[in-house]
CSV table of C-alpha atoms in Angstrom, one decimal:
chain,number,residue,atom,x,y,z
A,239,MET,CA,30.1,162.6,230.0
A,240,THR,CA,32.5,161.1,232.2
A,241,ARG,CA,35.6,159.0,230.8
A,242,ILE,CA,33.9,156.0,231.7
A,243,ASP,CA,31.0,156.9,229.6
A,244,ALA,CA,33.3,157.8,226.6
A,245,LYS,CA,35.0,154.6,227.1
A,246,PHE,CA,31.6,152.3,227.0
A,247,ALA,CA,30.1,154.3,223.7
A,248,ASP,CA,33.4,153.8,221.9
A,249,LEU,CA,33.5,150.2,222.9
A,250,ARG,CA,29.7,149.9,221.7
A,251,ALA,CA,30.5,151.5,218.6
A,252,ARG,CA,33.3,149.3,217.8
A,253,GLY,CA,31.3,146.0,218.7
A,254,LYS,CA,34.0,145.1,221.7
A,255,LYS,CA,33.8,144.2,225.4
A,256,ALA,CA,35.5,146.1,228.1
A,257,PHE,CA,38.7,144.7,229.9
A,258,VAL,CA,39.1,145.9,233.3
A,259,SER,CA,42.3,145.4,235.4
A,260,TYR,CA,42.5,145.9,239.2
A,261,VAL,CA,45.7,146.5,240.9
A,262,MET,CA,46.7,147.8,244.3
A,263,ALA,CA,48.1,151.4,244.2
A,264,GLY,CA,51.6,151.3,245.8
A,265,ASP,CA,52.3,147.4,245.2
A,266,PRO,CA,54.9,146.6,245.6
A,267,ASP,CA,56.6,150.0,246.0
A,268,PHE,CA,55.3,153.4,244.3
A,269,ASP,CA,57.6,153.4,241.5
A,270,THR,CA,56.8,149.9,240.4
A,271,SER,CA,53.2,150.3,240.8
A,272,LEU,CA,53.2,153.2,238.7
A,273,GLU,CA,55.4,151.6,235.9
A,274,ILE,CA,52.9,149.1,235.9
A,275,VAL,CA,49.6,151.4,235.8
A,276,ARG,CA,51.2,153.3,233.2
A,277,GLY,CA,51.6,150.1,231.0
A,278,LEU,CA,48.1,148.9,231.3
A,279,PRO,CA,46.7,150.7,228.5
A,280,GLY,CA,49.2,149.4,226.2
A,281,ALA,CA,48.3,146.0,227.5
A,282,GLY,CA,44.9,146.5,226.4
A,283,VAL,CA,43.2,147.5,229.6
A,284,ASP,CA,40.1,149.5,229.0
A,285,ILE,CA,39.5,151.0,232.4
A,286,ILE,CA,42.2,150.9,235.3
A,287,GLU,CA,40.8,150.0,238.8
A,288,LEU,CA,43.2,151.3,241.3
A,289,GLY,CA,42.9,149.8,244.8
A,290,LEU,CA,43.2,152.1,247.8
A,291,PRO,CA,45.2,150.3,250.6
A,292,PHE,CA,43.2,150.0,253.7
A,293,THR,CA,43.9,148.1,257.0
A,294,ASP,CA,40.5,146.2,257.0
A,295,PRO,CA,39.5,145.3,253.6
A,296,MET,CA,36.5,143.1,254.4
A,297,ALA,CA,35.8,142.1,250.6
A,298,ASP,CA,39.0,141.1,249.7
A,299,GLY,CA,40.8,137.6,250.0
A,300,PRO,CA,44.4,137.4,251.3
A,301,THR,CA,45.9,138.2,247.9
A,302,ILE,CA,44.4,141.6,247.7
A,303,GLN,CA,44.8,141.9,251.3
A,304,LEU,CA,48.6,141.3,251.5
A,305,ALA,CA,49.0,143.9,248.5
A,306,GLY,CA,47.4,146.5,250.8
A,307,GLN,CA,49.6,145.3,253.6
A,308,ARG,CA,52.8,146.0,251.5
A,309,ALA,CA,51.5,149.4,250.1
A,310,LEU,CA,51.0,150.4,253.6
A,311,GLU,CA,54.1,149.4,254.6
A,312,GLY,CA,55.6,151.2,252.2
A,313,GLY,CA,54.0,154.6,253.2
A,314,MET,CA,51.1,154.5,250.6
A,315,THR,CA,48.3,156.7,251.7
A,316,LEU,CA,45.2,158.2,250.1
A,317,ARG,CA,47.0,161.2,249.1
A,318,ARG,CA,49.8,159.0,247.5
A,319,THR,CA,47.4,157.0,245.6
A,320,LEU,CA,46.0,160.3,244.1
A,321,GLU,CA,49.7,161.5,243.3
A,322,LEU,CA,50.1,158.4,241.5
A,323,ALA,CA,46.8,158.7,239.8
A,324,THR,CA,48.2,162.7,239.0
A,325,ALA,CA,51.4,161.1,237.5
A,326,PHE,CA,49.4,158.7,235.2
A,327,ARG,CA,47.5,161.5,234.0
A,328,ARG,CA,50.4,163.4,232.7
A,329,GLU,CA,50.9,160.7,230.2
A,330,ASP,CA,47.5,159.5,229.7
A,331,ASN,CA,44.3,161.9,229.5
A,332,THR,CA,41.9,159.1,228.2
A,333,THR,CA,41.9,155.8,230.3
A,334,PRO,CA,39.5,155.9,232.9
A,335,ILE,CA,40.7,155.4,236.3
A,336,VAL,CA,38.4,153.9,238.9
A,337,LEU,CA,39.3,154.3,242.7
A,338,MET,CA,38.1,151.2,244.5
A,339,GLY,CA,38.3,150.9,248.3
A,340,TYR,CA,36.7,151.6,251.5
A,341,TYR,CA,35.3,154.8,253.1
A,342,ASN,CA,37.4,155.5,256.3
A,343,PRO,CA,40.2,157.1,254.5
A,344,ILE,CA,37.8,159.2,252.5
A,345,TYR,CA,35.9,160.0,255.8
A,346,SER,CA,39.3,160.9,257.3
A,347,MET,CA,40.3,163.2,254.4
A,348,GLY,CA,36.7,164.8,254.5
A,349,VAL,CA,34.2,164.4,251.6
A,350,GLU,CA,34.6,167.8,250.0
A,351,LYS,CA,38.4,167.8,250.2
A,352,PHE,CA,38.4,164.3,248.6
A,353,LEU,CA,36.3,165.0,245.9
A,354,ILE,CA,38.4,168.1,244.9
A,355,ALA,CA,41.9,166.2,245.0
A,356,ALA,CA,40.3,163.4,243.4
A,357,LYS,CA,38.8,165.5,240.4
A,358,GLU,CA,42.4,167.1,240.3
A,359,ALA,CA,43.9,163.8,240.1
A,360,GLY,CA,42.2,162.4,237.2
A,361,ILE,CA,40.0,159.9,239.1
A,362,ASP,CA,36.9,159.3,237.3
A,363,GLY,CA,34.7,156.9,239.3
A,364,LEU,CA,34.3,155.4,242.8
A,365,ILE,CA,33.8,151.9,243.9
A,366,VAL,CA,33.5,152.4,248.0
A,367,VAL,CA,32.3,148.7,249.0
A,368,ASP,CA,31.4,149.4,252.4
A,369,LEU,CA,29.0,152.2,251.6
A,370,PRO,CA,25.4,150.9,250.9
A,371,PRO,CA,22.7,152.8,249.3
A,372,GLU,CA,21.2,153.7,252.2
A,373,GLU,CA,24.0,156.0,252.9
A,374,ASP,CA,24.2,157.6,249.6
A,375,THR,CA,24.1,160.9,250.8
A,376,GLU,CA,27.2,160.6,252.6
A,377,LEU,CA,29.5,160.3,249.1
A,378,CYS,CA,27.7,158.8,246.2
A,379,LEU,CA,25.4,162.0,245.7
A,380,PRO,CA,28.3,164.4,246.2
A,381,ALA,CA,30.3,162.3,244.2
A,382,GLN,CA,28.4,162.5,241.0
A,383,ALA,CA,27.3,166.2,241.5
A,384,ALA,CA,31.3,166.8,241.5
A,385,GLY,CA,31.3,164.8,238.2
A,386,LEU,CA,32.4,161.4,239.5
A,387,ASN,CA,30.8,158.1,238.4
A,388,PHE,CA,29.7,156.1,241.6
A,389,ILE,CA,29.6,152.3,240.9
A,390,ARG,CA,27.9,150.2,243.0
A,391,LEU,CA,28.4,146.4,243.5
A,392,ALA,CA,25.7,143.9,242.9
A,393,THR,CA,25.8,140.1,243.8
A,394,PRO,CA,24.3,136.8,243.9
A,395,THR,CA,22.5,137.6,246.9
A,396,THR,CA,20.9,140.9,245.5
A,397,ASP,CA,17.4,140.0,244.8
A,398,ASP,CA,14.8,141.6,242.5
A,399,ALA,CA,13.5,143.3,245.9
A,400,ARG,CA,17.0,144.7,246.7
A,401,LEU,CA,18.2,145.4,243.2
A,402,PRO,CA,16.3,148.8,242.5
A,403,ARG,CA,17.5,150.5,245.5
A,404,VAL,CA,21.1,149.5,244.7
A,405,VAL,CA,21.1,150.7,241.3
A,406,GLN,CA,19.1,153.8,241.8
A,407,ASN,CA,22.1,156.3,242.1
A,408,THR,CA,24.5,154.0,240.3
A,409,SER,CA,26.4,155.4,237.1
A,410,GLY,CA,29.3,154.6,234.7
A,411,PHE,CA,28.5,150.8,235.2
A,412,VAL,CA,27.2,147.9,237.6
A,413,TYR,CA,30.2,145.6,238.7
A,414,TYR,CA,28.4,142.2,239.3
A,415,VAL,CA,30.4,140.4,241.7
A,416,SER,CA,29.8,136.8,240.3
A,417,ILE,CA,30.6,134.5,243.5
A,418,THR,CA,29.4,134.6,246.9
A,419,GLY,CA,32.3,135.4,249.2
A,420,ILE,CA,35.7,137.4,248.8
A,421,THR,CA,38.2,138.3,246.1
A,422,GLY,CA,40.2,135.2,245.1
A,423,SER,CA,38.0,132.8,246.6
A,424,ALA,CA,36.2,130.7,243.7
A,425,GLU,CA,36.1,130.7,239.9
A,426,ALA,CA,33.2,132.5,238.1
A,427,ASP,CA,31.0,130.4,235.9
A,428,ALA,CA,29.4,131.9,232.7
A,429,GLY,CA,26.2,129.9,232.7
A,430,ASP,CA,25.4,131.4,236.0
A,431,VAL,CA,26.6,134.9,235.6
A,432,ALA,CA,24.5,135.7,232.0
A,433,PRO,CA,20.9,135.8,233.3
A,434,GLU,CA,22.1,137.6,236.2
A,435,VAL,CA,23.9,140.3,233.7
A,436,THR,CA,20.6,140.3,231.8
A,437,ARG,CA,18.6,141.3,235.1
A,438,ILE,CA,20.9,143.9,236.0
A,439,ARG,CA,21.6,145.4,233.0
A,440,GLU,CA,17.5,145.7,232.3
A,441,ALA,CA,17.2,147.2,236.1
A,442,SER,CA,19.8,149.8,235.7
A,443,GLY,CA,20.2,150.5,231.8
A,444,LEU,CA,24.0,150.4,232.5
A,445,PRO,CA,26.9,148.5,231.3
A,446,VAL,CA,27.6,145.2,233.6
A,447,ILE,CA,31.3,144.8,234.2
A,448,VAL,CA,31.7,141.1,236.1
A,449,GLY,CA,34.7,140.5,238.4
A,450,PHE,CA,35.8,138.1,241.0
A,451,GLY,CA,37.0,134.7,239.9
A,452,VAL,CA,38.5,135.3,236.7
A,453,ASN,CA,41.7,134.3,236.3
A,454,THR,CA,42.7,133.0,232.8
A,455,PRO,CA,42.5,134.2,229.3
A,456,GLU,CA,39.7,131.6,228.5
A,457,LYS,CA,37.8,132.6,231.6
A,458,SER,CA,38.1,136.3,230.6
A,459,ARG,CA,36.6,135.7,227.1
A,460,ALA,CA,33.9,133.4,228.7
A,461,ILE,CA,32.6,135.8,230.8
A,462,ALA,CA,33.1,138.8,228.4
A,463,GLU,CA,30.5,136.8,226.0
A,464,VAL,CA,28.1,136.8,228.5
A,465,ALA,CA,28.6,140.3,230.0
A,466,ASP,CA,29.7,143.8,228.9
A,467,GLY,CA,32.8,143.3,230.3
A,468,VAL,CA,35.3,141.4,232.8
A,469,VAL,CA,37.3,142.5,235.6
A,470,VAL,CA,40.4,140.7,236.6
A,471,GLY,CA,42.3,141.5,239.9
A,472,SER,CA,43.6,139.1,242.0
A,473,ALA,CA,45.4,137.0,239.5
A,474,ILE,CA,47.1,140.0,238.4
A,475,VAL,CA,48.1,141.1,242.1
A,476,SER,CA,49.5,137.4,242.2
A,477,ARG,CA,52.0,138.0,239.6
A,478,ILE,CA,53.2,141.2,241.4
A,479,ALA,CA,53.6,139.5,244.6
A,480,ASN,CA,55.5,136.8,243.2
A,481,GLY,CA,58.0,139.3,242.0
A,482,ASP,CA,57.2,138.9,238.4
A,483,SER,CA,59.0,141.8,236.3
A,484,VAL,CA,56.8,144.6,235.2
A,485,GLN,CA,57.2,143.4,231.7
A,486,ASP,CA,55.7,139.9,232.8
A,487,VAL,CA,53.0,141.4,234.4
A,488,LEU,CA,51.9,143.2,231.6
A,489,SER,CA,52.4,140.2,229.3
A,490,PHE,CA,49.9,138.4,231.5
A,491,VAL,CA,47.7,141.5,231.4
A,492,LYS,CA,47.8,141.4,227.3
A,493,SER,CA,46.6,137.8,227.6
A,494,LEU,CA,43.8,138.8,229.6
A,495,SER,CA,42.7,141.6,227.7
A,496,ASP,CA,43.0,139.7,224.6
A,497,GLY,CA,40.7,137.1,226.1
A,498,ALA,CA,37.8,139.5,226.7
A,499,HIS,CA,38.3,141.7,223.4
A,500,SER,CA,37.7,138.2,221.3
A,501,ALA,CA,34.4,137.6,223.0
């Protein structure tokens, strides 16, 4: 059982929904990013999605693209991202970390070398948005064999014919992208999300977490009411981009987590 599996078992036992926060590793700089990440569990975050900076983040909108650029300009790399996770693990050995990004940096390091390093750093799961199920032998299956959850995205365009293939080797949870488009481009609607969550949960047997288009405590609660949890990314990254203090960022995260946990 991974930390992700254990977290969902604990949440189910307590009748709670999951709150997942996304932040870009190294944004605005390594030390500030680490301080924010260390503060996330205390702000009510159940699972941390740690963005891996990449030069061509095709699924991300301007907010997260710019965060990645800031991180890269500050010298952030895949190795440095794993160093940040390692530093976090020195103080927190229970909060799950999902590394979210693109395949190129992992391929460049080498899959076997990456998986060893990721396990040593305390990474629990991977979301690699540009590896479709047809490429499962490339990273998904080796990751699962190494004890990491491989989390797949489902979208409003994932129809009943495609869904079984998408969830076939998925573990941990399924990330449902609530809108058609890039991050930060529209708002999620609970009425549209609810039947999709049910469909995906029935097909996968896994918790379904909804992300994209959640940016307020009220929206966080509304989406959590119809899903197993909610992810917020761009709204948090925007606060970091605006130069908010670490405490102000974490206070905002707490308001979002309170929304999800009140569902």
